[in-house]
Short mmCIF file of C-alpha atoms in Angstrom, two decimals:
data_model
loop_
_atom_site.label_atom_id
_atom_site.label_comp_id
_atom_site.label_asym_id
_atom_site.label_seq_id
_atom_site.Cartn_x
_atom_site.Cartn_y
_atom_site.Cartn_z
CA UNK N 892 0.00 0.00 0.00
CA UNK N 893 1.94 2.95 -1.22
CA UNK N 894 0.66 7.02 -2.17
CA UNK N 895 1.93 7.23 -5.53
CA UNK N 896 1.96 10.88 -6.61
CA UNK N 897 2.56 12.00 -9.99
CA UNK N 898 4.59 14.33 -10.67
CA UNK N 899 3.62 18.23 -10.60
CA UNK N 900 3.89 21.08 -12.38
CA UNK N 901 4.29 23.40 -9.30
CA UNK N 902 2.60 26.96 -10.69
CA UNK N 903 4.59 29.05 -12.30
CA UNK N 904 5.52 32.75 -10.24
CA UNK N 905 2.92 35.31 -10.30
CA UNK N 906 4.65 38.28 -12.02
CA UNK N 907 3.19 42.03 -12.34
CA UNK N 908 4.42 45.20 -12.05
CA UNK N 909 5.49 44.86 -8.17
CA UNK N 910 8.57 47.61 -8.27
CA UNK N 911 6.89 49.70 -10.33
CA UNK N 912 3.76 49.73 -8.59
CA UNK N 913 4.77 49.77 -5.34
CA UNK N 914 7.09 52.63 -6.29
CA UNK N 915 3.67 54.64 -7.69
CA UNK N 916 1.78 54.11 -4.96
CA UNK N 917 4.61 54.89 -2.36
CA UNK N 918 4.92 58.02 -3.73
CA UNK N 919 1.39 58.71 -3.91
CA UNK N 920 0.85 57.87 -0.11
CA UNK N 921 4.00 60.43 1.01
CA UNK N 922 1.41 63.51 0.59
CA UNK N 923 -1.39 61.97 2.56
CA UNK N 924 0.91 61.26 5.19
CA UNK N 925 2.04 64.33 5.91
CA UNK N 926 -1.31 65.94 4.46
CA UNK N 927 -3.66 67.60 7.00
CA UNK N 928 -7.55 68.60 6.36
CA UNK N 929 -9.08 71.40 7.42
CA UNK N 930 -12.74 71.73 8.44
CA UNK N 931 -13.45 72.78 5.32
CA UNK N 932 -11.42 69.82 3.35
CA UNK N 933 -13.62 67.28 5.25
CA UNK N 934 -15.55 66.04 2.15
CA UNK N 935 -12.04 65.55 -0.08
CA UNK N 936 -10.39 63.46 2.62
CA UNK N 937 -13.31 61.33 2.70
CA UNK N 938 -13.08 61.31 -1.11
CA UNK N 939 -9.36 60.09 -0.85
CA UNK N 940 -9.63 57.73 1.81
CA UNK N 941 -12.35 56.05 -0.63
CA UNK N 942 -10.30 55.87 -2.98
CA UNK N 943 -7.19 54.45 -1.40
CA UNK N 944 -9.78 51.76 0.09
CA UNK N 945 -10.90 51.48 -3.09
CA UNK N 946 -7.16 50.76 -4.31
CA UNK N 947 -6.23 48.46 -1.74
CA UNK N 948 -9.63 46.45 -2.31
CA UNK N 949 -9.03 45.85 -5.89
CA UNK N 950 -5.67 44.21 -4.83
CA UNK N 951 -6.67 42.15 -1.86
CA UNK N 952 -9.57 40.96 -4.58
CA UNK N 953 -6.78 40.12 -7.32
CA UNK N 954 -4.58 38.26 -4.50
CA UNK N 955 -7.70 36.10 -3.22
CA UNK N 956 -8.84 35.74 -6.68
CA UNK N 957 -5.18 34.23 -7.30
CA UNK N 958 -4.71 32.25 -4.72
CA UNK N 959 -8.29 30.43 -4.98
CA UNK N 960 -7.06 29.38 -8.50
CA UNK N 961 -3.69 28.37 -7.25
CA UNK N 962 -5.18 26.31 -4.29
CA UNK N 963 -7.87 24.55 -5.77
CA UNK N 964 -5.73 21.19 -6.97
CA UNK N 965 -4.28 21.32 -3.56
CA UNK N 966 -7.40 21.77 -1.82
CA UNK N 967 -8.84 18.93 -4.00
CA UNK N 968 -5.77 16.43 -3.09
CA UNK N 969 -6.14 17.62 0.64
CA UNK N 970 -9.66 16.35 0.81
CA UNK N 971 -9.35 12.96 -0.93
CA UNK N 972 -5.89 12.48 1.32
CA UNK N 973 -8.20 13.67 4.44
CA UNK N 974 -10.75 11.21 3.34
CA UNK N 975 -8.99 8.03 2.98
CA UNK N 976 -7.41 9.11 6.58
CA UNK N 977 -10.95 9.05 8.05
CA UNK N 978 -11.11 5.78 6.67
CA UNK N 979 -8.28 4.47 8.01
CA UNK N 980 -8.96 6.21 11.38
CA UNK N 981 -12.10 4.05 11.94
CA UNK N 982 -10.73 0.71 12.37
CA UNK N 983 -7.56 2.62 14.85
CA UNK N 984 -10.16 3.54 17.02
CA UNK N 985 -11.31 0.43 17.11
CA UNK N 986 -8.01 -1.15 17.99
CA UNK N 987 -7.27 1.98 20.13
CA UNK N 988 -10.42 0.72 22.38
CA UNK N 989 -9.15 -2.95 22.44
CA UNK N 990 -5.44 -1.46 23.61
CA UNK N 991 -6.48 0.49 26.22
CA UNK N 992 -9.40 -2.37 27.80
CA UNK N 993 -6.33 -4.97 27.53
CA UNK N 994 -3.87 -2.28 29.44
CA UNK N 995 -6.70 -0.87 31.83
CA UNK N 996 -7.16 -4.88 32.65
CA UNK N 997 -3.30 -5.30 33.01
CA UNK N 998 -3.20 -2.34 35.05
CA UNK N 999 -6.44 -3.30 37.20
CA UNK N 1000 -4.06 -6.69 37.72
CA UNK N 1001 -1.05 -5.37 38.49
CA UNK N 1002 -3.09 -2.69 41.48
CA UNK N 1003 -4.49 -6.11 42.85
CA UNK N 1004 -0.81 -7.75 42.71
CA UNK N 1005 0.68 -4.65 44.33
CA UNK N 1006 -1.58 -4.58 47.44
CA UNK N 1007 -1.57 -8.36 48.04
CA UNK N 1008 2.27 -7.52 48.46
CA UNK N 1009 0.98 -4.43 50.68
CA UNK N 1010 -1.01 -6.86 52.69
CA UNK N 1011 1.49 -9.24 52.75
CA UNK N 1012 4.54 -6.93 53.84
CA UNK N 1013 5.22 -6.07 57.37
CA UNK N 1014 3.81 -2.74 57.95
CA UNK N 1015 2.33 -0.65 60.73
CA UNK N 1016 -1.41 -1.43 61.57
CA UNK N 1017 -1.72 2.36 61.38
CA UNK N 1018 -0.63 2.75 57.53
CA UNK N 1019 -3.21 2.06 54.89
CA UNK N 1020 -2.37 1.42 51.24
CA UNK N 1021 -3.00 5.04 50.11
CA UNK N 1022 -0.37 6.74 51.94
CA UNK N 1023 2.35 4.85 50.49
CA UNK N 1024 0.91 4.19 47.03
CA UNK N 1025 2.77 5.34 43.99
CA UNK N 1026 0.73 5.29 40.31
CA UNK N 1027 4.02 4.98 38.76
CA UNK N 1028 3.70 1.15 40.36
CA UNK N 1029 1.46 0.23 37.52
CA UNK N 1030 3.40 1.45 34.61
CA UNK N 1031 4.61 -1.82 32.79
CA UNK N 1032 8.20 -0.85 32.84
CA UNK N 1033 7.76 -0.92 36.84
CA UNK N 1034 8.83 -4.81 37.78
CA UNK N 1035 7.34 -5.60 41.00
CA UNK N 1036 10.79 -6.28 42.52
CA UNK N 1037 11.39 -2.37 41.98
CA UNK N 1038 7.43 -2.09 43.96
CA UNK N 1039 9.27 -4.67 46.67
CA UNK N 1040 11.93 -2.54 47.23
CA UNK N 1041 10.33 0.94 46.96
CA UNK N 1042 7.66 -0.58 49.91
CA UNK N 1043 10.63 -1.76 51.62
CA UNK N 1044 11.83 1.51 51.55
CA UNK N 1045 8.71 3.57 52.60
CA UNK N 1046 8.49 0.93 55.57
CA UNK N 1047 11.81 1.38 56.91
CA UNK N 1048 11.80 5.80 56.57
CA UNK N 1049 8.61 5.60 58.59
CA UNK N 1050 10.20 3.44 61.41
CA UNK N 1051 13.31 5.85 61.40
CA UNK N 1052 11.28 9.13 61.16
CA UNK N 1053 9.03 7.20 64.52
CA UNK N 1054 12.36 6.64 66.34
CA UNK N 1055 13.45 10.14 65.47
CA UNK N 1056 10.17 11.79 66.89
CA UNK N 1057 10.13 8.80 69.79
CA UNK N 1058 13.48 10.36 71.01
CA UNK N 1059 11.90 14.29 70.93
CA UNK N 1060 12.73 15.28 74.85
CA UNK N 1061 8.66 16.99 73.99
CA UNK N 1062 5.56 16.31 73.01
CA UNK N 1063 6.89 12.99 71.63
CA UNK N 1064 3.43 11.34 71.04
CA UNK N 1065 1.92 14.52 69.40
CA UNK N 1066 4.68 14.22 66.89
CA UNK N 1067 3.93 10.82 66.23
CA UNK N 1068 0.11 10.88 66.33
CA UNK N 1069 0.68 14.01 63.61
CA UNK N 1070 3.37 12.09 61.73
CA UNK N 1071 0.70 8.80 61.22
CA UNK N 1072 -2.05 11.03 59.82
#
């Protein structure tokens, strides 16, 4: 299944009188730049700036008119590519869907797995699952040796942060009660 293109004639360049015309009008503009109405010029400067709209319409209507005409066997390839994408984007969904049930049941697995281990591991009565729960644990690149060890680890900082606030000369117990919730 390959896109075989044939080959294009890419448009040739637009061409007009660019220097020349923007030259002209360049020129042109320099006096209503520096040009100021009176109260009794009102009616010409409403003359001129019709006109210069006027101007600057006729090209924006050339450039559009242009670039319509330069776009349209573009436009026309765009839509049959975006079309057979849509076509092909049905049946990803689809698999998309089976993916994600299969690694949301692999997942749901591995969370059961991980707090048999919890339940299993020596632990304070205090400490429930949550506290010490990482969502990184279910990530398939996560063995549950590396869980093991990073349990192992949470159980032995919370017995040396207890003996730490055990040993406070004050309000020992406080600390700990605070420290457990």
């Amino acid at each position: 299944m390959d896109l075989k293109i044939n080959e294009v004639v890419i448009p040739e360049k637009i061409t007009f009188n660019y220097e020349e015309l923007k030259q002209e009008i360049a020129e042109k503009v320099k006096t209503y730049e520096v040009l100021v109405y009176d109260d009794t010029q009102i009616k010409l400067a409403k003359t001129d700036k019709a006109n210069l709209n006027k101007l600057k319409k006729a090209l924006n209507d050339e450039r559009i008119r242009r670039e319509r005409e330069y776009m349209a066997p573009f436009n026309e390839f765009k839509a049959q590519i975006n079309e057979i994408i849509s076509i092909i984007d049905k049946p990803v969904a689809v698999i998309d869907k089976q993916v994600k049930a299969f690694d949301e049941k692999k997942k749901q697995e591995k969370l059961e797995a991980i707090k048999k281990l919890y339940e299993e591991s020596e632990h304070p009565e205090w400490l429930n699952f949550e506290q010490i729960f990482s969502d990184r644990w279910l990530l398939a690149s996560v063995s549950m040796r590396q869980i093991q060890d990073g349990m192992e680890g949470w159980f032995n900082e919370i017995k040396t942060n207890l003996d730490i606030l055990a040993n406070l000369p004050e309000f020992a117990f406080e600390a700990t009660e605070v420290y457990k919730s």
